Coordinates of C-alpha atoms in Angstrom, one line a residue:
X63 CA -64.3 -15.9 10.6
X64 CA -60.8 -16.3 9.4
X65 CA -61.1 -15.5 6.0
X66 CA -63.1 -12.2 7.5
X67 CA -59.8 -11.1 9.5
X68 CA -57.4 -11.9 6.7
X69 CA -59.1 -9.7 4.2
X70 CA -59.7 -6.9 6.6
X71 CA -56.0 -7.1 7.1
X72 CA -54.9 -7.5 3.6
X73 CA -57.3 -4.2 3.0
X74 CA -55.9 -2.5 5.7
X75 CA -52.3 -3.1 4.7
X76 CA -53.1 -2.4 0.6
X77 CA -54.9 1.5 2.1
X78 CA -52.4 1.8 5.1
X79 CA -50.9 5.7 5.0
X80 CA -47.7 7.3 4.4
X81 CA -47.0 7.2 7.7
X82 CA -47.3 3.4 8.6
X83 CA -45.7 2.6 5.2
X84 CA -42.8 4.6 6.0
X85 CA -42.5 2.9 10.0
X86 CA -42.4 -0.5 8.0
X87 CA -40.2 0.9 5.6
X88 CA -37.7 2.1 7.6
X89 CA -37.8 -1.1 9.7
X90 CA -37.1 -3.4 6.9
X91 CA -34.2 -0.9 5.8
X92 CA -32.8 -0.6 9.4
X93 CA -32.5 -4.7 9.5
X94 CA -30.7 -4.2 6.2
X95 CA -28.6 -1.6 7.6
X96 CA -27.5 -3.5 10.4
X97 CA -26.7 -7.0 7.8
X98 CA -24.5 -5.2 5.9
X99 CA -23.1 -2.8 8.2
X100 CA -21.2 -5.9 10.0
X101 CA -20.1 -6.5 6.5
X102 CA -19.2 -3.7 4.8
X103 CA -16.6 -2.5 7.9
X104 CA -15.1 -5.7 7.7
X105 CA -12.0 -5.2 5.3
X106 CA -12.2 -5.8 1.9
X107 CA -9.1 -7.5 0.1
X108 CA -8.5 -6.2 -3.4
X109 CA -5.3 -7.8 -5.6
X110 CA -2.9 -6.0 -7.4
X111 CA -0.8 -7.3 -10.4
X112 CA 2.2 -6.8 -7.5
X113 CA 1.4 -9.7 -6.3
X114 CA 0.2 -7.5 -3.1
X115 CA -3.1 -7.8 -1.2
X116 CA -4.5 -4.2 -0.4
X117 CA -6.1 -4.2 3.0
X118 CA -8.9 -1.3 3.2
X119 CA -11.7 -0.5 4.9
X120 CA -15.2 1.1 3.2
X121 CA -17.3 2.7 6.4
X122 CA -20.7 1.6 6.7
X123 CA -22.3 5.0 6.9
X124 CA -22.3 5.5 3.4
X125 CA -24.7 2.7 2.9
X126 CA -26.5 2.9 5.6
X127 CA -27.7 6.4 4.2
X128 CA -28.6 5.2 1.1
X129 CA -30.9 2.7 2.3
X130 CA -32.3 5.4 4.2
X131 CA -33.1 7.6 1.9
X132 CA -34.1 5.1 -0.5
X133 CA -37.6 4.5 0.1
X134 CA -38.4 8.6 0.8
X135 CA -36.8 9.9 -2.9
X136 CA -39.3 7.2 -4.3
X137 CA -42.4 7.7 -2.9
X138 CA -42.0 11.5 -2.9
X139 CA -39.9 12.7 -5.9
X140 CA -41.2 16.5 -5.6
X141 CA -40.1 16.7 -2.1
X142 CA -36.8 15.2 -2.8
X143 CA -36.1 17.8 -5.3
X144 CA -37.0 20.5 -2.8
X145 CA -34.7 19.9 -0.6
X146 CA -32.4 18.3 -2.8
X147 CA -32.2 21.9 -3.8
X148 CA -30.6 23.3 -0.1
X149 CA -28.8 20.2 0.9
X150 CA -25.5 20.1 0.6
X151 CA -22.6 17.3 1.4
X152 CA -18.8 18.1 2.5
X153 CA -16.2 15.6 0.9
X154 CA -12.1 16.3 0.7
X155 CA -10.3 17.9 -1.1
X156 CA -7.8 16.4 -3.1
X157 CA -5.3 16.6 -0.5
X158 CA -7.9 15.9 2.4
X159 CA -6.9 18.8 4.5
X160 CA -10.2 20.4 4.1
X161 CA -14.0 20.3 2.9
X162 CA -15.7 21.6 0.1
X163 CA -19.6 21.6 0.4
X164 CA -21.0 20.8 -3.1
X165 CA -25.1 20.5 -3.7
X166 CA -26.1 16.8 -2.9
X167 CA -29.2 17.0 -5.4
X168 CA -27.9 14.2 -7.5
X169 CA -27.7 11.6 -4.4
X170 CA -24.3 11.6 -4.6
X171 CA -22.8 11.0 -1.3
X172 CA -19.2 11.2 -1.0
X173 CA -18.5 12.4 2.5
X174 CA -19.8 9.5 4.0
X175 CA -17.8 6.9 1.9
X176 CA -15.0 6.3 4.4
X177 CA -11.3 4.5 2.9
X178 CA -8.7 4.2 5.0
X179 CA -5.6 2.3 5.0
X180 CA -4.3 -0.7 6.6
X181 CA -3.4 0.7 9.8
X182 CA -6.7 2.3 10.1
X183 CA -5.6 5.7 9.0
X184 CA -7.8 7.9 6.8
X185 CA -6.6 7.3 3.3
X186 CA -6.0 11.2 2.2
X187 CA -5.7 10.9 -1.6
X188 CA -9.1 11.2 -4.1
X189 CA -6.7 11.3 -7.3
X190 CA -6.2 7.4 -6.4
X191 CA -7.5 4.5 -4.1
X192 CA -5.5 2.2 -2.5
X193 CA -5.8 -0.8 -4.9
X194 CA -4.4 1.6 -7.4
X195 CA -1.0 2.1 -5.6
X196 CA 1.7 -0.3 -6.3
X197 CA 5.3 -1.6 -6.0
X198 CA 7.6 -0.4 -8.8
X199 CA 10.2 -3.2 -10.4
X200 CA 13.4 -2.2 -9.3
X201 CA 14.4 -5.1 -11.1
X202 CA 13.9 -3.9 -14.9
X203 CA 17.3 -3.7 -17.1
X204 CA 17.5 0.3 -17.9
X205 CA 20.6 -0.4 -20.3
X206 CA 18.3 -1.5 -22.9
X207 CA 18.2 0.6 -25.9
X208 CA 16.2 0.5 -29.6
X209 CA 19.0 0.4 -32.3
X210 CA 17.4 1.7 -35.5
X211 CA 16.9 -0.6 -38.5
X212 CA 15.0 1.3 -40.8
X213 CA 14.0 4.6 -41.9
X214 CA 10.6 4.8 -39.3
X215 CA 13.6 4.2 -36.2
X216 CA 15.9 6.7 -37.8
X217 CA 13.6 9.3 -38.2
X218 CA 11.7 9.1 -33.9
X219 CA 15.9 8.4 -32.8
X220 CA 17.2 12.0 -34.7
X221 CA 13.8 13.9 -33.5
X222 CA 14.5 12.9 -29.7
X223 CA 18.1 13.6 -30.1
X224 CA 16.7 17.4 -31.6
X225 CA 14.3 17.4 -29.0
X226 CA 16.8 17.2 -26.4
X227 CA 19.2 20.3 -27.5
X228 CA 16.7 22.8 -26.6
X229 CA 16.0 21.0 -23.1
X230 CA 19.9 20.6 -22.3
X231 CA 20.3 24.2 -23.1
X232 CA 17.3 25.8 -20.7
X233 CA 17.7 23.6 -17.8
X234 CA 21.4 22.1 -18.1
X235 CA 21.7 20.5 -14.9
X236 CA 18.4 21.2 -12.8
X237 CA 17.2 17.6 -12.8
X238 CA 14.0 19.0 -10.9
X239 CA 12.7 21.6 -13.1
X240 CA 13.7 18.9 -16.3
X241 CA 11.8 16.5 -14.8
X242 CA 8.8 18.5 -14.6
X243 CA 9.1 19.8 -17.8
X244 CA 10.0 16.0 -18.9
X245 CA 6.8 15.0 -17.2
X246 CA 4.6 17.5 -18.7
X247 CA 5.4 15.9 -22.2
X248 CA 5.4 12.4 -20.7
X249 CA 1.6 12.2 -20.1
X250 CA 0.4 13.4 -23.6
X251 CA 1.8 10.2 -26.0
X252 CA -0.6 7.7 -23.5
X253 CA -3.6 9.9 -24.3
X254 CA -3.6 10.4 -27.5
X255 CA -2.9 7.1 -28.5
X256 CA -5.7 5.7 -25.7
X257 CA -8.1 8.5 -27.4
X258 CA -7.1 7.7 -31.1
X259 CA -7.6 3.6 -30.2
X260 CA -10.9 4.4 -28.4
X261 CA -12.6 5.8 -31.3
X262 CA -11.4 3.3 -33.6
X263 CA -12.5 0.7 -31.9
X264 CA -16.6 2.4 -31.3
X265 CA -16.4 3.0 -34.9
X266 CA -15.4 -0.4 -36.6
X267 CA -16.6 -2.3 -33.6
X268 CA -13.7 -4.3 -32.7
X269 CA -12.0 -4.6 -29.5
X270 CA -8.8 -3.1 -28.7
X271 CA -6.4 -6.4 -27.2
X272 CA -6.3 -4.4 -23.8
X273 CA -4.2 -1.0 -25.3
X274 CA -6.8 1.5 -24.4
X275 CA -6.2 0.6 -21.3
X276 CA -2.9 0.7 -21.1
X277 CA -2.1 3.6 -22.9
X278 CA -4.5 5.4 -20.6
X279 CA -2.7 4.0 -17.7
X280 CA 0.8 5.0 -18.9
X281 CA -0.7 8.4 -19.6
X282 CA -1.9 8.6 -15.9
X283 CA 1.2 7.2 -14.4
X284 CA 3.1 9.9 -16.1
X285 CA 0.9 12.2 -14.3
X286 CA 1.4 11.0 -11.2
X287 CA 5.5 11.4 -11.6
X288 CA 4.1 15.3 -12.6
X289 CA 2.1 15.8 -9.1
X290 CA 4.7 13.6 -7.5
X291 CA 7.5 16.4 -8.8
X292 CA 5.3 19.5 -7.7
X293 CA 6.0 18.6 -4.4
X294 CA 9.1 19.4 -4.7
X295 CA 9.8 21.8 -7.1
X296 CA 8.2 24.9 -7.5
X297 CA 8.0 26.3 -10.7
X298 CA 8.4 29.9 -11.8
X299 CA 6.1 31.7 -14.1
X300 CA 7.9 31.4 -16.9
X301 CA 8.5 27.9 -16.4
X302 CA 5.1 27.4 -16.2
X303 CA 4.2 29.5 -19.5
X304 CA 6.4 27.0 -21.3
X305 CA 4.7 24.1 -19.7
X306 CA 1.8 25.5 -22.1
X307 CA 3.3 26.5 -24.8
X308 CA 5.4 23.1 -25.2
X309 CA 1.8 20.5 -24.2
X310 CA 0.2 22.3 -26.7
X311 CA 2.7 22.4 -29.4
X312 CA 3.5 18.9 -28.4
X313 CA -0.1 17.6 -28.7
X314 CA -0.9 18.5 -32.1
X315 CA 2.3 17.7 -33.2
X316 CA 2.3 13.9 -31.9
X317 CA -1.9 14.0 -32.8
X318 CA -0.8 14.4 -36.2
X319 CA 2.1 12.2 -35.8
X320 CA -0.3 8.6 -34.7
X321 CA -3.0 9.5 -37.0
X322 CA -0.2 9.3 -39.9
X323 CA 2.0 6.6 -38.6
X324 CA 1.5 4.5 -35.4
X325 CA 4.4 2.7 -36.1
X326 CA 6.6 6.1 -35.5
X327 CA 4.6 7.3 -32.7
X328 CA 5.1 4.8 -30.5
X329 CA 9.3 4.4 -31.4
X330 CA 9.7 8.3 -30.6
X331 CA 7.3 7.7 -27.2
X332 CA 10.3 4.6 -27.0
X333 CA 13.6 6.8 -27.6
X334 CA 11.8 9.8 -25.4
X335 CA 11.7 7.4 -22.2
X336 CA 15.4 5.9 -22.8
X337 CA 16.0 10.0 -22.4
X338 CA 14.4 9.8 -19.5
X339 CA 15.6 7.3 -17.8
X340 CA 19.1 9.2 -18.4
X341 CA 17.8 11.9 -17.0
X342 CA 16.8 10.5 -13.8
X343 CA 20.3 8.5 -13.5
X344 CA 22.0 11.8 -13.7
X345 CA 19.4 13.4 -11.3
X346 CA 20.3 10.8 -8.7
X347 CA 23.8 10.9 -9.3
X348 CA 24.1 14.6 -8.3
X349 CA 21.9 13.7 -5.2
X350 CA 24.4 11.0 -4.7
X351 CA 27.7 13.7 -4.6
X352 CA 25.3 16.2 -2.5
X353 CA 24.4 18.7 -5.0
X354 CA 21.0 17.9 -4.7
X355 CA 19.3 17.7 -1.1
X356 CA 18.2 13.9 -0.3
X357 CA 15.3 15.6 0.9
X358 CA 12.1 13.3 2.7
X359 CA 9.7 11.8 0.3
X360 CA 6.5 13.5 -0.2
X361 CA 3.1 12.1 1.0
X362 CA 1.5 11.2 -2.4
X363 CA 4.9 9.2 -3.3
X364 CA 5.0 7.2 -0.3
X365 CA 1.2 6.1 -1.0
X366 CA 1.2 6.0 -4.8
X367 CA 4.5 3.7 -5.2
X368 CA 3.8 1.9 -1.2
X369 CA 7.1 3.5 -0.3
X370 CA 8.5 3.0 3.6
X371 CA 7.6 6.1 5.7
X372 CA 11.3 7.1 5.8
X373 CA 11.7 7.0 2.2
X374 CA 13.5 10.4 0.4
X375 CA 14.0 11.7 -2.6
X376 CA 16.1 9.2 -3.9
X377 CA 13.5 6.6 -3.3
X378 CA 10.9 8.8 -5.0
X379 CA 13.2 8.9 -7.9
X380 CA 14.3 5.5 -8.1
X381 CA 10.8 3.9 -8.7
X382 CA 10.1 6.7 -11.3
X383 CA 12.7 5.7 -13.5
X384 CA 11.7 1.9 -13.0
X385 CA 8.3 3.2 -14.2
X386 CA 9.8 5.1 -17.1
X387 CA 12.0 1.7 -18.3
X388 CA 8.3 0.0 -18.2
X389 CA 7.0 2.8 -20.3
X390 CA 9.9 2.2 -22.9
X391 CA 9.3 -1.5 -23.5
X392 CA 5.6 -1.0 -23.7
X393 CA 6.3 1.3 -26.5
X394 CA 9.0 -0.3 -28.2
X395 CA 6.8 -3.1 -28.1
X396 CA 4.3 -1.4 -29.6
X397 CA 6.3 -0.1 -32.8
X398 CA 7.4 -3.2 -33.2
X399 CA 3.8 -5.1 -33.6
X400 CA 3.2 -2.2 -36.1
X401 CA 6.5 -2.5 -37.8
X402 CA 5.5 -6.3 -38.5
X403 CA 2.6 -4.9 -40.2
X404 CA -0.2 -6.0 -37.7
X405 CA -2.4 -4.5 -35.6
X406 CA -1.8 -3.8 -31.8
X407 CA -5.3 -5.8 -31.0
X408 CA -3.5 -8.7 -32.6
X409 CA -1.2 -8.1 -29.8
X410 CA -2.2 -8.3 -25.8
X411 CA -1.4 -5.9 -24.6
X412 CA 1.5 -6.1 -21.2
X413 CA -1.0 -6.4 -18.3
X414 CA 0.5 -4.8 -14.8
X415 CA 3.3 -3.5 -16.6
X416 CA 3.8 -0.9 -13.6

């Protein structure tokens, strides 16, 4: 008699329908849901090369509807893709001050992936997470300087000093418009370098010692000074037609420039940020004597380097040159390794050098 139940149950489960499937389904995923729901709000502690524990919170919703939709987009593809076809999600923009509604058909689900901060704020930024802002060194000798000893040094010292006449010239003493001009330039050597690196390492199949990485992040620091500076300066057209005309002169030009020497590359990266960290001493010097308003800090600043709330201008400026003096050394560094006649992957690269 018992073996008679058990196989009329095990046949009834094996030819149950849809629908009873689906009841257990969604039983088994709402247990699951409520597991991790108790853990995923709880906050998460992620470590920074600061030294700094970031505090932030992932909302539980965004799992949750993943599990629920789970089950349903396997056992009915065809309808998935149906209505895969209308749906739509809303996620911020860039700034979070609004919504964009974007098709969802890819199960991407954005919107209901909540960060916030520490306090318990929503975190506005998508451009970077939390664990990716950080606490300058405000402690880094900017006196230091590269004194040519060969022909390689002479040659990246006397094409920054060239570079500079032109700059000088158009801008003279508006430190805002320079630095966003500086900034534009800034963000290319990091890439190309990173890019360059990258393929040479996929095609000898050899690691990199950590560079690819770094240069990438150097070239998206420097674009955060950029978005940082937009905030505060607002460009005019022409300003900005030379913005394009200079990235892409620039680009090739230094393309060119690694490809043929590495070594040279990465001294002229080094002379261009001791110009900038002069650039940004005289920029707070004339906010110092009042030429230049000590206006409030933007948003993304006060996020991006963990400023205080009250921070201004001078602040903002401040830990961009700190980040600029990093950005020397690294590449210094770099040319150095090179000039020795090794590789940079039989270097480390600086880890955390923020």
């Amino acid at each position: 008699m018992s073996q008679l139940v058990a196989r009329t149950a095990l046949r009834a489960l094996l030819l149950c329908g849809g629908r009873t499937c689906n009841m257990l389904v969604r039983s088994v995923s709402s247990a699951s849901v409520i597991k991790i729901r108790d853990e995923i709000t709880k906050p998460m502690q992620i470590h920074d090369w600061c030294g700094v524990f970031g505090g932030f919170n992932i909302g539980a919703k965004h799992v949750q509807g993943n599990l629920n939709l789970k089950w349903r987009e396997m056992s009915s593809a065809s309808a998935m893709e149906k209505k895969g076809e209308n749906s739509t999600v809303k996620i911020k923009d860039q700034n979070g001050g609004g919504s964009v509604a974007v098709p969802s058909y890819w199960g991407i689900e954005t919107a209901k992936m909540k960060v916030t901060r520490r306090d318990g704020s929503d975190w506005p930024w998508n451009c970077f997470m939390p664990w990716e802002s950080y606490q300058a060194n405000l402690s880094i000798d900017l006196k230091k300087h590269h004194v040519p000893k060969n022909v390689v040094d002479k040659i990246a010292y006397v094409t920054v000093k060239l570079l500079r006449i032109p700059t000088d010239i158009f801008f003279q003493r508006r430190y805002g418009c320079r630095a966003m001009m500086l900034e534009t330039v800034a963000a290319v050597p990091g890439m190309v370098g990173g890019m360059l690196l990258h393929l040479k390492s996929i095609r000898k199949f050899e690691h990199s010692g950590g560079w690819i990485k770094a240069l990438l992040e150097e070239a998206e620091n420097e674009r955060m000074h950029l978005m940082t500076m937009m905030e505060l300066v607002k460009p005019k057209w022409y300003e900005r037609l030379l913005v394009m005309l200079v990235q892409g002169v620039f680009f090739n030009s230094f393309l060119v420039c690694y490809v043929i020497s590495p070594r040279l590359a990465h001294r002229i990266v080094g002379y261009l940020e001791e110009e900038a960290i002069h650039s940004y001493t005289e920029f707070l010097k004339d906010i110092d004597d009042g030429k230049i308003e000590d206006v409030a800090a933007p948003a993304i600043a006060i996020d991006y380097w963990r400023l205080p709330k009250d921070a201004t201008l001078k602040d903002v400026v401040t830990v961009i040159r700190a980040d600029e003096a990093h950005h020397r050394d690294v590449n210094h560094f770099a040319s150095d390794i090179r000039n020795q006649g090794k590789e940079l992957r039989e270097a480390a690269a600086p880890i955390g050098y923020h």
